[in-house]
Amino acid sequence: MTDSTRAIVIHETGGPEKLVWESVPVAPPGPGEVVIRHTAIGVNFHDTYVRSGLYQTLRLPGIPGIEAAGIVERIGDGVAGLAVGDRITYIDASYGAYAERRVLPARLAVRLPPGVADDVAASLTIKGFTASMLLQSVHRVRAGETVLIHAAAGGVGQPLVRWAKHLGATVIATAGSAEKLAIARDCGADHVINYREENFVDRVAQLTAGRGVDVAYDSVGASTFLGSLQCLAFQGLLVNFGQSSGPVAPFSPSLLATRSNGVVRPMVFHYIRDRGALDAMAAQVFGAIEKGILRAPTITRLPLAQASEAHGLLESRRSTGPIVLEP
Ligand SMILES: NC(=O)c1ccc[n+]([C@@H]2O[C@H](COP(=O)([O-])OP(=O)(O)OC[C@H]3O[C@@H](n4cnc5c(N)ncnc54)[C@H](OP(=O)(O)O)[C@@H]3O)[C@@H](O)[C@H]2O)c1
């Protein structure tokens, strides 16, 4: 029997006010599906791109949200390895996480170890997986390398700094306020730069005695991209993995020839396409949480019904660390 739940629905793209709290149906789980009762829903910058229309990847009207933790409530036919009551987390590139309850393909669900609380999972599934992808797959960071990390006090930035330090890198971190620089330092950054007040290209040149960094992790996009390129050492790599300040403008590949540099634009979804890769990534990230390599961050919590406030906060540049919606 179909029942109902409450969810955030987008009918048309636009500002945070386009996130509407309403009642929606929840179908019974089909074969290979489970019904999840969410306990914590991760807010990601991706959600703001979907809401604004920058990404036209959610069919409207639709329920946004790509990550949540919760409890298995019902199980469809043919589902193995999950039981009613299991605590799980997931990433779903097809959306639907901004809801109290939902039907989910069971193949996406990852059971949570006892040492990882639901809100920590909702803070560090996408963000921790992204850090793992960036530091171990896109470029394998080795001890002694120097890395530049922008927006270092953000949801992805904090685990990225912590993990890069654990791997033995020297971390140069940028952030937009004194409070954020203190957070980046607390995560282990060796050098911090307020890139709203200082020229980060000049500071990186000074800090590396003109050598540049081995890798620049740039999620800020428009306002930092060309500067990040200028910060690279010979054969250094620019990893552009986001666009918090806006999309990167077209550029000439000949810019890369100055120091034989590379540019890559990875998406975490592509690194967990098959179940083996998903399980390996989950084991790595949840293992890092249990070992204390990734510490439970300070979480900003808001009721799910106030998702528009969460988006406003993230886009205003006032947030630090992860934001979690509570159903
Ligand atoms: N490619 C992937 O697979 C993947 C996966 C996850 C996340 N991401 C990307 O990673 C980035 C971080 O995501 P998040 O959810 O953790 O967000 P976040 O870093 O917590 O928030 C974004 C931060 O970007 C900085 N920023 C710089 N210019 C900005 C501007 N004009 N407007 C707003 N923010 C600006 C701000 O920090 P300062 O004040 O310190 O500048 C802001 O706090 C996003 O770009 C997201 O799309 C990519």
Coordinates of C-alpha atoms and ligand atoms in Angstrom, one line a residue:
M1 CA 0.0 0.0 0.0
T2 CA 1.3 3.5 -0.9
D3 CA 1.6 5.8 2.2
S4 CA 2.9 9.3 2.5
T5 CA 5.8 11.2 4.0
R6 CA 7.0 14.8 4.0
A7 CA 9.7 16.1 1.8
I8 CA 11.3 19.1 0.2
V9 CA 10.2 19.4 -3.4
I10 CA 11.5 21.7 -6.2
H11 CA 8.8 22.7 -8.8
E12 CA 10.9 25.3 -10.6
T13 CA 14.5 26.3 -10.3
G14 CA 15.6 29.6 -8.6
G15 CA 16.6 30.8 -5.1
P16 CA 16.3 29.0 -1.8
E17 CA 12.6 29.9 -1.6
K18 CA 12.0 27.3 -4.4
L19 CA 12.5 24.5 -1.8
V20 CA 8.9 23.7 -0.8
W21 CA 8.0 21.5 2.2
E22 CA 5.1 19.2 1.3
S23 CA 3.5 15.8 1.6
V24 CA 4.5 13.2 -1.0
P25 CA 3.7 9.5 -1.6
V26 CA 6.0 6.6 -0.6
A27 CA 5.4 3.5 -2.7
P28 CA 6.0 0.0 -1.3
P29 CA 9.5 -1.2 -2.0
G30 CA 9.8 -3.1 -5.3
P31 CA 12.2 -5.9 -6.1
G32 CA 15.7 -4.9 -5.1
E33 CA 14.5 -1.8 -3.1
V34 CA 14.2 -0.9 0.5
V35 CA 12.3 1.9 2.4
I36 CA 14.6 4.1 4.5
R37 CA 13.5 6.3 7.4
H38 CA 16.1 9.1 7.3
T39 CA 17.8 10.2 10.5
A40 CA 20.3 12.7 9.0
I41 CA 20.5 14.2 5.5
G42 CA 23.7 15.8 4.2
V43 CA 23.6 19.2 2.5
N44 CA 26.0 19.6 -0.4
F45 CA 26.9 22.4 -2.7
H46 CA 25.7 20.2 -5.5
D47 CA 22.1 20.6 -4.1
T48 CA 22.3 24.4 -4.6
Y49 CA 23.4 23.9 -8.2
V50 CA 20.4 21.6 -8.8
R51 CA 18.0 24.1 -7.1
S52 CA 19.4 27.1 -9.0
G53 CA 19.2 25.4 -12.4
L54 CA 23.0 25.4 -12.9
Y55 CA 22.7 21.6 -13.0
Q56 CA 19.6 20.4 -14.9
T57 CA 19.9 16.9 -13.6
L58 CA 16.8 16.6 -11.5
R59 CA 13.5 16.1 -13.3
L60 CA 10.9 18.6 -11.9
P61 CA 8.9 18.5 -9.8
G62 CA 11.5 16.5 -7.9
I63 CA 13.0 15.9 -4.5
P64 CA 16.7 17.0 -4.3
G65 CA 19.4 15.6 -2.1
I66 CA 22.1 13.1 -2.9
E67 CA 23.2 11.7 0.5
A68 CA 21.6 10.6 3.8
A69 CA 21.8 8.2 6.7
G70 CA 18.8 6.3 8.1
I71 CA 17.2 3.1 9.2
V72 CA 15.9 0.3 6.9
E73 CA 12.1 0.1 7.5
R74 CA 10.9 -2.2 4.8
I75 CA 12.6 -4.6 2.4
G76 CA 11.5 -5.6 -1.2
D77 CA 11.9 -9.0 -2.8
G78 CA 15.4 -10.2 -3.7
V79 CA 17.3 -7.9 -1.3
A80 CA 20.2 -9.7 0.3
G81 CA 22.5 -8.4 3.0
L82 CA 20.1 -5.9 4.6
A83 CA 17.6 -6.4 7.5
V84 CA 14.9 -4.2 8.9
G85 CA 16.5 -2.0 11.5
D86 CA 19.9 -1.8 9.9
R87 CA 21.6 1.6 10.0
I88 CA 22.8 2.7 6.6
T89 CA 24.2 5.6 4.6
Y90 CA 24.1 6.2 0.9
I91 CA 24.9 8.5 -2.1
D92 CA 22.3 8.6 -4.8
A93 CA 23.1 10.6 -7.9
S94 CA 19.4 10.3 -8.9
Y95 CA 18.4 12.4 -5.9
G96 CA 15.5 12.0 -3.4
A97 CA 17.3 12.4 -0.1
Y98 CA 15.5 15.6 1.2
A99 CA 12.6 13.5 2.5
E100 CA 11.6 11.9 5.9
R101 CA 11.3 8.5 4.2
R102 CA 12.0 7.2 0.8
V103 CA 12.3 4.1 -1.5
L104 CA 16.0 3.4 -2.3
P105 CA 17.7 0.9 -4.6
A106 CA 19.3 -1.6 -2.0
R107 CA 22.5 -1.7 -4.1
L108 CA 23.2 1.9 -2.9
A109 CA 22.9 1.2 0.8
V110 CA 26.1 0.9 2.9
R111 CA 25.7 -0.5 6.4
L112 CA 27.2 1.8 9.0
P113 CA 29.7 0.5 11.5
P114 CA 28.8 1.0 15.2
G115 CA 31.6 3.6 15.6
V116 CA 30.0 6.0 13.1
A117 CA 27.0 7.9 14.2
D118 CA 24.2 8.8 11.7
D119 CA 24.9 12.5 11.7
V120 CA 28.7 11.9 11.2
A121 CA 27.8 9.6 8.3
A122 CA 25.6 12.3 6.7
S123 CA 28.5 14.7 7.2
L124 CA 31.2 12.5 5.8
T125 CA 29.8 10.1 3.2
I126 CA 30.0 12.4 0.1
K127 CA 32.5 14.7 1.7
G128 CA 34.8 11.9 3.1
F129 CA 34.4 9.9 -0.2
T130 CA 35.4 13.0 -2.1
A131 CA 38.5 13.5 0.1
S132 CA 39.4 9.9 -0.5
M133 CA 38.9 10.1 -4.2
L134 CA 41.0 13.3 -4.4
L135 CA 43.9 12.1 -2.3
Q136 CA 44.1 8.4 -3.2
S137 CA 42.6 8.1 -6.7
V138 CA 42.8 11.3 -8.7
H139 CA 46.3 11.9 -7.4
R140 CA 48.0 9.6 -4.9
V141 CA 49.4 12.1 -2.4
R142 CA 52.8 11.0 -1.0
A143 CA 54.7 12.1 2.1
G144 CA 56.7 15.2 1.4
E145 CA 54.5 16.6 -1.3
T146 CA 53.0 20.1 -1.0
V147 CA 49.3 20.6 -1.7
L148 CA 47.1 23.6 -1.9
I149 CA 43.5 23.3 -0.6
H150 CA 41.0 26.1 -1.2
A151 CA 37.9 26.6 1.0
A152 CA 39.7 24.5 3.7
A153 CA 37.2 25.2 6.5
G154 CA 34.3 23.9 4.4
G155 CA 32.5 20.6 4.4
V156 CA 34.9 18.9 2.0
G157 CA 37.8 21.1 2.9
Q158 CA 38.2 20.0 6.6
P159 CA 38.4 16.2 5.9
L160 CA 40.7 17.0 2.9
V161 CA 43.1 18.9 5.1
R162 CA 43.1 16.3 7.8
W163 CA 43.6 13.4 5.5
A164 CA 46.3 15.1 3.4
K165 CA 48.2 15.8 6.7
H166 CA 47.8 12.2 7.7
L167 CA 49.4 11.2 4.4
G168 CA 52.4 13.4 5.2
A169 CA 51.8 16.3 2.9
T170 CA 52.6 19.9 3.6
V171 CA 49.2 21.7 3.4
I172 CA 48.8 25.3 2.3
A173 CA 45.1 26.1 3.0
T174 CA 43.0 29.1 1.9
A175 CA 39.8 30.3 3.5
G176 CA 37.7 33.4 3.6
S177 CA 37.9 34.7 7.2
A178 CA 40.1 34.6 10.3
E179 CA 37.7 32.2 12.0
K180 CA 37.9 29.8 9.0
L181 CA 41.7 30.1 8.9
A182 CA 41.7 29.0 12.6
I183 CA 39.6 26.0 11.7
A184 CA 42.0 25.0 8.8
R185 CA 44.9 25.3 11.2
D186 CA 43.1 23.1 13.7
C187 CA 42.7 20.5 11.0
G188 CA 46.4 20.5 10.6
A189 CA 47.2 23.0 7.8
D190 CA 50.8 24.1 7.9
H191 CA 50.2 27.5 6.2
V192 CA 47.0 29.5 5.9
I193 CA 46.0 32.3 3.6
N194 CA 43.0 34.5 3.7
Y195 CA 42.4 34.6 -0.1
R196 CA 39.8 37.4 0.3
E197 CA 42.5 39.7 1.6
E198 CA 45.8 38.3 0.3
N199 CA 47.0 37.3 -3.2
F200 CA 47.2 33.6 -2.7
V201 CA 49.4 33.1 -5.8
D202 CA 52.1 35.4 -4.4
R203 CA 51.9 33.8 -1.0
V204 CA 52.2 30.3 -2.4
A205 CA 55.2 31.3 -4.4
Q206 CA 56.7 32.8 -1.3
L207 CA 55.9 29.7 0.9
T208 CA 57.4 27.3 -1.7
A209 CA 60.4 29.5 -2.6
G210 CA 59.0 29.7 -6.2
R211 CA 58.7 25.9 -6.7
G212 CA 54.9 25.8 -6.5
V213 CA 52.7 23.0 -5.2
D214 CA 52.4 19.4 -6.5
V215 CA 48.6 19.5 -6.4
A216 CA 46.1 22.2 -6.1
Y217 CA 42.6 21.1 -4.9
D218 CA 40.2 23.8 -6.2
S219 CA 36.5 23.5 -5.5
V220 CA 36.0 27.3 -5.7
G221 CA 36.1 27.5 -9.5
A222 CA 35.6 30.8 -11.3
S223 CA 37.5 33.1 -8.8
T224 CA 40.5 30.8 -8.1
F225 CA 41.0 28.6 -11.2
L226 CA 43.6 30.6 -13.0
G227 CA 45.4 31.5 -9.8
S228 CA 45.5 27.8 -8.8
L229 CA 47.1 27.0 -12.2
Q230 CA 49.8 29.7 -11.5
C231 CA 50.6 28.0 -8.1
L232 CA 51.6 24.6 -9.7
A233 CA 55.1 23.2 -9.7
F234 CA 56.5 21.7 -12.9
Q235 CA 54.2 18.8 -13.8
G236 CA 51.9 19.7 -11.0
L237 CA 48.2 18.9 -11.2
L238 CA 45.2 21.2 -10.8
V239 CA 42.2 19.3 -9.6
N240 CA 39.1 21.4 -10.1
F241 CA 36.3 19.6 -8.3
G242 CA 33.7 22.3 -7.8
Q243 CA 32.5 25.8 -8.6
S244 CA 31.3 27.4 -5.4
S245 CA 32.1 30.9 -6.9
G246 CA 30.7 30.0 -10.3
P247 CA 31.7 27.9 -13.3
V248 CA 35.2 28.1 -14.6
A249 CA 35.5 30.2 -17.8
P250 CA 36.8 28.4 -21.0
F251 CA 40.6 28.5 -21.1
S252 CA 43.4 27.5 -23.6
P253 CA 45.2 24.3 -22.9
S254 CA 48.4 26.1 -23.9
L255 CA 48.3 27.7 -20.5
L256 CA 49.3 24.3 -19.2
A257 CA 52.5 24.3 -21.2
T258 CA 54.2 26.9 -19.0
R259 CA 55.1 24.1 -16.5
S260 CA 53.8 20.9 -18.2
N261 CA 50.8 20.9 -15.9
G262 CA 47.6 18.8 -15.9
V263 CA 44.0 19.6 -15.1
V264 CA 41.4 17.1 -14.1
R265 CA 37.7 17.6 -13.2
P266 CA 36.5 14.5 -11.3
M267 CA 33.1 13.6 -9.9
V268 CA 32.8 11.3 -6.9
F269 CA 29.8 9.5 -8.4
H270 CA 32.1 8.1 -11.1
Y271 CA 34.5 6.6 -8.5
I272 CA 31.7 4.4 -6.9
R273 CA 30.0 3.1 -10.0
D274 CA 30.3 -0.5 -9.1
R275 CA 29.6 -2.1 -5.7
G276 CA 33.2 -3.2 -5.2
A277 CA 34.4 0.4 -5.5
L278 CA 31.6 1.7 -3.3
D279 CA 32.5 -0.9 -0.6
A280 CA 36.2 -0.1 -0.8
M281 CA 35.6 3.6 -0.5
A282 CA 33.2 3.1 2.4
A283 CA 35.7 0.9 4.2
Q284 CA 38.4 3.5 3.7
V285 CA 36.4 6.5 4.9
F286 CA 34.6 4.8 7.8
G287 CA 37.9 3.2 8.8
A288 CA 39.5 6.6 8.8
I289 CA 36.7 7.9 11.0
E290 CA 37.1 5.0 13.5
K291 CA 40.9 5.4 13.5
G292 CA 40.5 9.2 14.2
I293 CA 42.2 10.2 10.9
L294 CA 38.9 12.0 10.1
R295 CA 37.4 13.4 13.2
A296 CA 33.7 14.0 13.7
P297 CA 33.3 17.6 12.5
T298 CA 31.3 20.4 14.2
I299 CA 27.9 20.0 12.4
T300 CA 25.4 22.8 11.7
R301 CA 22.0 21.2 12.2
L302 CA 18.7 22.4 10.8
P303 CA 15.2 20.8 10.5
L304 CA 14.6 19.3 7.1
A305 CA 11.6 21.7 6.7
Q306 CA 14.1 24.6 6.8
A307 CA 16.3 23.3 3.9
S308 CA 16.0 26.8 2.3
E309 CA 17.9 28.3 5.3
A310 CA 20.6 25.6 4.9
H311 CA 21.0 26.6 1.2
G312 CA 21.1 30.3 2.1
L313 CA 23.8 29.6 4.7
L314 CA 26.0 27.5 2.4
E315 CA 25.7 30.0 -0.5
S316 CA 26.3 33.1 1.7
R317 CA 29.8 31.8 2.5
R318 CA 29.0 32.0 6.3
S319 CA 29.0 28.3 7.0
T320 CA 32.0 26.2 8.2
G321 CA 32.0 22.4 8.1
P322 CA 29.1 20.3 7.2
I323 CA 25.4 21.1 7.3
V324 CA 22.9 18.3 8.2
L325 CA 19.1 18.4 7.9
E326 CA 17.2 16.6 10.6
P327 CA 13.8 15.0 9.5
Ligands
LIG1 N1 33.4 16.8 -7.7 C1 32.8 16.1 -6.7 O1 32.6 14.9 -6.8 C2 32.4 16.9 -5.5 C3 31.9 16.2 -4.4 C4 31.6 17.0 -3.3 C5 31.8 18.3 -3.3 N2 32.2 19.0 -4.4 C6 32.4 20.4 -4.4 O2 33.2 20.8 -3.4 C7 32.9 22.1 -3.0 C8 32.6 22.2 -1.5 O3 31.4 21.6 -1.2 P1 30.8 21.7 0.3 O4 29.4 21.2 0.2 O5 31.8 21.1 1.2 O6 30.7 23.3 0.5 P2 31.6 24.2 1.5 O7 33.1 24.1 1.1 O8 31.3 23.9 2.9 O9 31.1 25.6 1.1 C9 31.6 26.3 0.0 C10 32.8 27.3 0.4 O10 33.3 27.8 -0.8 C11 33.9 29.0 -0.5 N3 33.5 30.0 -1.5 C12 34.4 30.7 -2.2 N4 33.8 31.6 -3.0 C13 32.5 31.4 -2.8 C14 31.3 32.0 -3.3 N5 31.4 33.0 -4.3 N6 30.1 31.6 -2.9 C15 30.0 30.6 -2.0 N7 31.1 30.0 -1.5 C16 32.3 30.4 -1.9 C17 33.4 29.4 0.9 O11 34.5 29.2 1.8 P3 35.5 30.5 2.1 O12 34.6 31.5 2.8 O13 36.5 29.9 3.0 O14 36.0 31.0 0.8 C18 32.3 28.5 1.2 O15 32.1 28.3 2.6 C19 31.7 22.5 -3.8 O16 32.1 23.3 -4.9 C20 31.1 21.2 -4.3 O17 30.4 21.3 -5.5 C21 32.5 18.3 -5.5

